[in-house]
mmCIF file of C-alpha atoms in Angstrom:
data_model
loop_
_atom_site.group_PDB
_atom_site.id
_atom_site.type_symbol
_atom_site.label_atom_id
_atom_site.label_comp_id
_atom_site.label_asym_id
_atom_site.label_seq_id
_atom_site.Cartn_x
_atom_site.Cartn_y
_atom_site.Cartn_z
ATOM 1 C CA MET A 264 5.661 59.959 -4.050
ATOM 2 C CA LYS A 265 8.952 60.104 -2.135
ATOM 3 C CA THR A 266 7.052 61.064 1.001
ATOM 4 C CA TYR A 267 4.773 58.067 0.528
ATOM 5 C CA MET A 268 7.731 55.669 0.052
ATOM 6 C CA LEU A 269 9.464 57.108 3.110
ATOM 7 C CA LEU A 270 6.382 56.473 5.224
ATOM 8 C CA VAL A 271 6.188 52.871 3.972
ATOM 9 C CA LEU A 272 9.872 52.301 4.819
ATOM 10 C CA ILE A 273 9.422 53.661 8.353
ATOM 11 C CA TRP A 274 6.341 51.415 8.844
ATOM 12 C CA VAL A 275 8.314 48.284 7.772
ATOM 13 C CA ILE A 276 11.199 49.113 10.137
ATOM 14 C CA CYS A 277 8.802 49.538 13.069
ATOM 15 C CA ILE A 278 7.024 46.247 12.388
ATOM 16 C CA THR A 279 10.309 44.337 12.160
ATOM 17 C CA GLY A 280 11.614 45.858 15.381
ATOM 18 C CA CYS A 281 8.500 44.758 17.307
ATOM 19 C CA THR A 282 8.585 41.079 16.254
ATOM 20 C CA PRO A 283 8.698 38.739 19.352
ATOM 21 C CA ALA A 284 12.164 37.361 20.126
ATOM 22 C CA SER A 285 10.946 33.810 19.535
ATOM 23 C CA GLN A 286 10.221 34.729 15.903
ATOM 24 C CA GLN A 287 13.608 36.392 15.230
ATOM 25 C CA ASN A 288 16.087 33.953 13.752
ATOM 26 C CA ASP A 289 19.270 35.316 15.344
ATOM 27 C CA ALA A 290 17.867 36.729 18.579
ATOM 28 C CA THR A 291 18.864 35.243 21.945
ATOM 29 C CA THR A 292 17.346 36.549 25.160
ATOM 30 C CA VAL A 293 19.350 36.163 28.376
ATOM 31 C CA VAL A 294 17.660 36.931 31.688
ATOM 32 C CA PRO A 295 20.117 37.769 34.482
ATOM 33 C CA ALA A 296 19.936 35.255 37.331
ATOM 34 C CA ALA A 297 19.439 38.026 39.852
ATOM 35 C CA SER A 298 16.249 39.110 38.137
ATOM 36 C CA THR A 299 14.698 35.584 38.284
ATOM 37 C CA PRO A 300 12.414 35.198 41.340
ATOM 38 C CA ALA A 301 13.533 32.396 43.687
ATOM 39 C CA LEU A 302 11.101 29.482 43.680
ATOM 40 C CA ALA A 303 10.574 27.641 46.974
ATOM 41 C CA ALA A 304 11.465 23.958 46.755
ATOM 42 C CA PRO A 305 8.314 21.824 46.987
ATOM 43 C CA PRO A 306 8.043 20.025 50.345
ATOM 44 C CA CYS A 307 8.682 16.304 50.508
ATOM 45 C CA GLN A 308 5.396 14.445 50.067
ATOM 46 C CA LEU A 309 4.895 10.801 51.041
ATOM 47 C CA THR A 310 1.673 8.849 50.562
ATOM 48 C CA LEU A 311 0.767 6.145 53.066
ATOM 49 C CA GLY A 312 -1.529 3.338 51.963
ATOM 50 C CA MET A 313 -3.610 2.471 55.023
ATOM 51 C CA ASP A 314 -5.477 -0.790 55.585
ATOM 52 C CA ALA A 315 -7.836 -0.525 58.589
ATOM 53 C CA TRP A 316 -6.246 -2.788 61.200
ATOM 54 C CA GLU A 317 -7.012 -1.601 64.732
ATOM 55 C CA PRO A 318 -5.087 -0.976 66.995
ATOM 56 C CA TYR A 319 -2.198 -0.531 64.542
ATOM 57 C CA GLN A 320 -3.921 1.626 61.921
ATOM 58 C CA TYR A 321 -7.489 2.885 61.772
ATOM 59 C CA VAL A 322 -9.614 6.017 61.358
ATOM 60 C CA THR A 323 -11.325 7.781 64.256
ATOM 61 C CA VAL A 324 -14.922 9.023 64.275
ATOM 62 C CA GLY A 325 -13.548 12.390 63.143
ATOM 63 C CA ASN A 326 -11.951 10.696 60.099
ATOM 64 C CA THR A 327 -8.435 11.093 61.497
ATOM 65 C CA PRO A 328 -5.896 8.309 60.795
ATOM 66 C CA THR A 329 -4.355 6.962 63.987
ATOM 67 C CA GLY A 330 -3.071 3.805 65.664
ATOM 68 C CA LEU A 331 0.298 2.536 66.883
ATOM 69 C CA ASP A 332 1.837 2.110 63.421
ATOM 70 C CA VAL A 333 0.380 5.383 62.141
ATOM 71 C CA GLU A 334 1.666 7.412 65.095
ATOM 72 C CA LEU A 335 5.099 5.841 64.754
ATOM 73 C CA VAL A 336 5.362 6.640 61.061
ATOM 74 C CA GLN A 337 3.983 10.162 61.530
ATOM 75 C CA ALA A 338 6.794 10.856 63.992
ATOM 76 C CA VAL A 339 9.437 9.416 61.639
ATOM 77 C CA VAL A 340 8.140 11.292 58.578
ATOM 78 C CA ALA A 341 8.275 14.526 60.598
ATOM 79 C CA THR A 342 12.019 14.008 61.175
ATOM 80 C CA MET A 343 12.404 13.706 57.377
ATOM 81 C CA GLY A 344 10.704 17.076 56.834
ATOM 82 C CA CYS A 345 7.974 15.447 54.776
ATOM 83 C CA GLN A 346 4.226 15.902 54.562
ATOM 84 C CA LEU A 347 2.140 12.744 54.931
ATOM 85 C CA ASN A 348 -0.874 11.943 52.765
ATOM 86 C CA VAL A 349 -3.101 8.937 53.433
ATOM 87 C CA VAL A 350 -4.928 6.681 50.982
ATOM 88 C CA GLN A 351 -7.284 4.038 52.409
ATOM 89 C CA GLY A 352 -7.990 0.664 50.852
ATOM 90 C CA SER A 353 -7.875 -3.080 51.313
ATOM 91 C CA TRP A 354 -4.487 -4.771 51.581
ATOM 92 C CA LEU A 355 -4.910 -6.267 48.102
ATOM 93 C CA GLU A 356 -5.705 -2.860 46.585
ATOM 94 C CA LEU A 357 -2.819 -1.173 48.370
ATOM 95 C CA LEU A 358 -0.276 -3.729 47.177
ATOM 96 C CA ALA A 359 -1.285 -2.996 43.578
ATOM 97 C CA LEU A 360 -0.983 0.766 44.172
ATOM 98 C CA LEU A 361 2.397 0.272 45.831
ATOM 99 C CA LYS A 362 3.765 -1.663 42.847
ATOM 100 C CA ASP A 363 2.742 1.199 40.544
ATOM 101 C CA GLY A 364 4.117 3.891 42.868
ATOM 102 C CA GLN A 365 0.689 5.419 43.475
ATOM 103 C CA VAL A 366 1.273 4.954 47.196
ATOM 104 C CA ASP A 367 4.794 5.266 48.599
ATOM 105 C CA PHE A 368 4.576 2.867 51.521
ATOM 106 C CA VAL A 369 2.385 0.572 53.597
ATOM 107 C CA LEU A 370 2.688 -0.540 57.210
ATOM 108 C CA GLY A 371 2.748 -3.849 59.048
ATOM 109 C CA ALA A 372 4.392 -5.764 56.200
ATOM 110 C CA SER A 373 6.298 -9.030 56.248
ATOM 111 C CA LYS A 374 9.396 -9.368 54.088
ATOM 112 C CA THR A 375 9.253 -11.953 51.291
ATOM 113 C CA ALA A 376 11.395 -12.583 48.216
ATOM 114 C CA GLU A 377 8.440 -11.816 45.934
ATOM 115 C CA ARG A 378 7.810 -8.445 47.575
ATOM 116 C CA GLU A 379 11.490 -7.518 47.480
ATOM 117 C CA SER A 380 11.244 -7.510 43.677
ATOM 118 C CA PHE A 381 9.128 -4.318 43.819
ATOM 119 C CA ALA A 382 9.640 -2.947 47.337
ATOM 120 C CA TYR A 383 12.238 -1.753 49.821
ATOM 121 C CA PHE A 384 11.884 -2.669 53.488
ATOM 122 C CA SER A 385 12.692 -0.547 56.518
ATOM 123 C CA GLU A 386 14.441 -1.856 59.561
ATOM 124 C CA PRO A 387 11.972 -3.994 61.594
ATOM 125 C CA TYR A 388 9.920 -1.779 63.888
ATOM 126 C CA ARG A 389 7.868 -4.267 65.927
ATOM 127 C CA LYS A 390 6.944 -7.945 66.296
ATOM 128 C CA GLU A 391 3.647 -9.618 65.479
ATOM 129 C CA SER A 392 2.090 -12.921 66.470
ATOM 130 C CA PHE A 393 -0.810 -14.528 64.604
ATOM 131 C CA GLN A 394 -3.370 -16.482 66.604
ATOM 132 C CA LEU A 395 -5.991 -19.030 65.585
ATOM 133 C CA TYR A 396 -9.512 -17.933 66.593
ATOM 134 C CA VAL A 397 -12.373 -20.434 66.773
ATOM 135 C CA ARG A 398 -15.979 -20.575 67.927
ATOM 136 C CA SER A 399 -16.145 -20.791 71.708
ATOM 137 C CA GLU A 400 -17.313 -24.426 71.748
ATOM 138 C CA HIS A 401 -14.105 -25.381 69.895
ATOM 139 C CA ALA A 402 -11.670 -23.417 72.063
ATOM 140 C CA ASN A 403 -10.328 -26.602 73.644
ATOM 141 C CA LEU A 404 -10.007 -28.759 70.547
ATOM 142 C CA PRO A 405 -6.895 -30.927 71.130
ATOM 143 C CA TYR A 406 -4.631 -29.695 68.311
ATOM 144 C CA ASN A 407 -1.066 -28.592 68.928
ATOM 145 C CA ASP A 408 -0.393 -26.840 65.636
ATOM 146 C CA LEU A 409 -2.082 -25.547 62.507
ATOM 147 C CA ASN A 410 -0.989 -28.558 60.457
ATOM 148 C CA ALA A 411 -2.953 -30.868 62.762
ATOM 149 C CA PHE A 412 -5.962 -28.510 62.660
ATOM 150 C CA VAL A 413 -6.269 -28.418 58.866
ATOM 151 C CA SER A 414 -5.265 -32.084 58.454
ATOM 152 C CA ALA A 415 -8.358 -32.945 60.498
ATOM 153 C CA GLY A 416 -10.449 -31.246 57.795
ATOM 154 C CA HIS A 417 -10.991 -27.858 59.451
ATOM 155 C CA LYS A 418 -11.113 -24.769 57.244
ATOM 156 C CA VAL A 419 -9.243 -21.581 58.154
ATOM 157 C CA GLY A 420 -10.040 -18.024 57.081
ATOM 158 C CA VAL A 421 -7.159 -15.821 55.927
ATOM 159 C CA VAL A 422 -6.886 -12.350 54.389
ATOM 160 C CA ASN A 423 -5.831 -12.278 50.743
ATOM 161 C CA GLU A 424 -2.122 -11.482 50.222
ATOM 162 C CA TYR A 425 -1.312 -11.460 53.959
ATOM 163 C CA TYR A 426 1.863 -13.334 54.790
ATOM 164 C CA TYR A 427 1.380 -15.497 57.889
ATOM 165 C CA GLY A 428 4.833 -17.046 58.015
ATOM 166 C CA ASP A 429 6.596 -20.114 56.709
ATOM 167 C CA GLU A 430 4.252 -22.632 58.348
ATOM 168 C CA VAL A 431 1.154 -21.313 56.575
ATOM 169 C CA ALA A 432 3.064 -20.813 53.320
ATOM 170 C CA ALA A 433 4.152 -24.472 53.366
ATOM 171 C CA LEU A 434 0.626 -25.698 54.091
ATOM 172 C CA TYR A 435 -0.828 -23.530 51.336
ATOM 173 C CA ALA A 436 1.780 -24.830 48.888
ATOM 174 C CA ASP A 437 0.556 -28.375 49.572
ATOM 175 C CA GLU A 438 -2.208 -29.031 47.042
ATOM 176 C CA THR A 439 -3.888 -31.470 49.436
ATOM 177 C CA GLN A 440 -4.242 -28.719 52.070
ATOM 178 C CA ARG A 441 -4.759 -25.585 49.962
ATOM 179 C CA ASP A 442 -8.551 -25.866 49.889
ATOM 180 C CA LYS A 443 -8.563 -25.662 53.702
ATOM 181 C CA PHE A 444 -7.671 -21.959 53.459
ATOM 182 C CA VAL A 445 -10.479 -19.548 52.561
ATOM 183 C CA GLY A 446 -9.461 -16.037 51.478
ATOM 184 C CA ALA A 447 -11.247 -12.801 52.342
ATOM 185 C CA ILE A 448 -10.638 -9.143 51.555
ATOM 186 C CA ILE A 449 -10.826 -8.124 55.250
ATOM 187 C CA SER A 450 -10.751 -9.909 58.604
ATOM 188 C CA GLU A 451 -14.304 -8.909 59.499
ATOM 189 C CA LEU A 452 -15.563 -11.108 56.654
ATOM 190 C CA ASN A 453 -13.729 -14.065 58.197
ATOM 191 C CA VAL A 454 -15.393 -13.297 61.536
ATOM 192 C CA ALA A 455 -18.828 -13.447 59.869
ATOM 193 C CA ARG A 456 -17.934 -16.708 58.118
ATOM 194 C CA LEU A 457 -16.750 -18.212 61.387
ATOM 195 C CA LEU A 458 -20.020 -17.332 63.106
ATOM 196 C CA ASP A 459 -21.962 -18.754 60.144
ATOM 197 C CA GLU A 460 -19.895 -21.974 60.388
ATOM 198 C CA GLU A 461 -18.565 -21.577 56.850
ATOM 199 C CA ILE A 462 -15.050 -21.866 58.286
ATOM 200 C CA ASP A 463 -13.789 -23.423 61.528
ATOM 201 C CA GLY A 464 -11.143 -20.892 62.474
ATOM 202 C CA LEU A 465 -9.434 -17.701 61.355
ATOM 203 C CA LEU A 466 -5.910 -16.362 61.642
ATOM 204 C CA GLU A 467 -5.359 -12.865 62.950
ATOM 205 C CA ASP A 468 -2.784 -10.822 64.834
ATOM 206 C CA ARG A 469 -3.593 -11.366 68.490
ATOM 207 C CA PHE A 470 -3.972 -7.659 69.279
ATOM 208 C CA VAL A 471 -6.109 -7.045 66.188
ATOM 209 C CA GLY A 472 -8.234 -10.123 66.928
ATOM 210 C CA ALA A 473 -8.827 -9.006 70.516
ATOM 211 C CA SER A 474 -9.769 -5.526 69.266
ATOM 212 C CA ILE A 475 -12.294 -6.876 66.724
ATOM 213 C CA LEU A 476 -13.976 -9.134 69.278
ATOM 214 C CA ARG A 477 -14.146 -6.348 71.863
ATOM 215 C CA ARG A 478 -15.566 -3.744 69.451
ATOM 216 C CA LYS A 479 -18.184 -6.150 68.081
ATOM 217 C CA GLY A 480 -19.070 -7.706 71.433
ATOM 218 C CA LEU A 481 -18.214 -11.209 70.225
ATOM 219 C CA ASP A 482 -16.005 -12.339 73.111
ATOM 220 C CA LYS A 483 -18.576 -14.941 74.188
ATOM 221 C CA TYR A 484 -18.867 -16.448 70.717
ATOM 222 C CA ILE A 485 -15.283 -16.441 69.424
ATOM 223 C CA GLN A 486 -12.169 -17.190 71.433
ATOM 224 C CA PRO A 487 -8.458 -17.653 70.776
ATOM 225 C CA HIS A 488 -7.235 -21.231 70.472
ATOM 226 C CA SER A 489 -3.882 -22.241 71.931
ATOM 227 C CA ILE A 490 -2.432 -22.483 68.388
ATOM 228 C CA SER A 491 -0.274 -19.475 67.524
ATOM 229 C CA LEU A 492 2.332 -18.876 64.844
ATOM 230 C CA GLY A 493 5.020 -17.272 67.010
ATOM 231 C CA ASN A 494 6.615 -13.838 66.745
ATOM 232 C CA SER A 495 7.954 -12.411 63.490
ATOM 233 C CA ASP A 496 9.422 -9.082 62.433
ATOM 234 C CA VAL A 497 7.243 -6.390 60.890
ATOM 235 C CA PHE A 498 8.498 -3.778 58.415
ATOM 236 C CA VAL A 499 7.441 -0.645 56.580
ATOM 237 C CA MET A 500 7.312 -1.553 52.876
ATOM 238 C CA PHE A 501 8.255 1.173 50.346
ATOM 239 C CA SER A 502 7.555 1.299 46.622
ATOM 240 C CA LYS A 503 10.685 1.068 44.461
ATOM 241 C CA ALA A 504 8.702 2.928 41.797
ATOM 242 C CA SER A 505 8.375 6.132 43.847
ATOM 243 C CA VAL A 506 10.807 6.053 46.805
ATOM 244 C CA SER A 507 14.599 6.328 46.629
ATOM 245 C CA GLU A 508 17.109 4.351 48.665
ATOM 246 C CA GLN A 509 18.203 7.651 50.194
ATOM 247 C CA GLN A 510 14.672 8.239 51.510
ATOM 248 C CA LEU A 511 14.673 4.701 52.893
ATOM 249 C CA GLN A 512 17.899 5.472 54.772
ATOM 250 C CA GLN A 513 16.399 8.713 56.099
ATOM 251 C CA PHE A 514 13.371 6.788 57.328
ATOM 252 C CA ASN A 515 15.565 4.245 59.130
ATOM 253 C CA GLN A 516 17.529 7.079 60.734
ATOM 254 C CA GLY A 517 14.293 8.677 61.925
ATOM 255 C CA LEU A 518 13.127 5.336 63.316
ATOM 256 C CA GLN A 519 16.380 4.990 65.239
ATOM 257 C CA GLN A 520 15.895 8.510 66.567
ATOM 258 C CA LEU A 521 12.539 7.502 68.057
ATOM 259 C CA HIS A 522 14.262 4.671 69.926
ATOM 260 C CA THR A 523 16.977 7.038 71.159
ATOM 261 C CA ASN A 524 14.691 9.797 72.424
ATOM 262 C CA GLY A 525 12.266 7.385 74.114
ATOM 263 C CA MET A 526 9.222 8.176 71.943
ATOM 264 C CA TYR A 527 9.110 4.622 70.604
ATOM 265 C CA ASN A 528 8.707 3.123 74.101
ATOM 266 C CA GLN A 529 6.102 5.755 74.996
ATOM 267 C CA LEU A 530 3.957 4.801 72.011
ATOM 268 C CA MET A 531 4.331 1.076 72.691
ATOM 269 C CA GLU A 532 3.206 1.582 76.298
ATOM 270 C CA LYS A 533 0.275 3.754 75.170
ATOM 271 C CA TYR A 534 -1.152 0.979 73.005
ATOM 272 C CA SER A 535 -0.257 -1.877 75.330
ATOM 273 C CA ASN A 536 -2.463 -0.526 78.120
#
């Protein structure tokens, strides 16, 4: 009997000694720092929301993102030690993703008070000029500005959520003129509407407009009118939901570095020729 009780006691001691530390009330396990394997810090990841807008941003036949704006930002992101991911979509879709922090930044943006509520803006990195494009037979219509064009009853195609400057914003705010502006998700839809005579003109960046007409062989059918909206600054727009002010400063420093080392001028010349 004693032998049996002794065996039971030994069995209980063994079971108690093998209980996991997490189940022991007073047990604390300390792992020496030296024995913990060093974990590599994850690389900086930035997601670009890209709206096809040749020659500034587009995808090649091999599905590679490229263009003036894309090459500029790739060079800047490299100075930050970050990896760049790309998400494609329409401008309207990308703005929604930017607000939610699902994309970190978009290119070719204009600065507005509304956008500053959810976005940071880089230093300006280039200028843009919007041009009015019309059917060839209307290229010489005698209008000096966009106000005169729409006041005569002509309809103008625009891309939803693009900012074309104060002149267009003021005209759109006028309820008597608002119906003269017809929105589209992409510029190519405005081109089709212009050819179908659903609209009388469309607004587009002059380099983008020239690229669309050249690629589609429409130079004989659509031409730029003398009406333009002047030059305005263009910015990289960052999501406040996913990008810190420190990263914004790093981006601006990298942008300045491109100006200093001459890469900025090289890229501008590449796409100007």
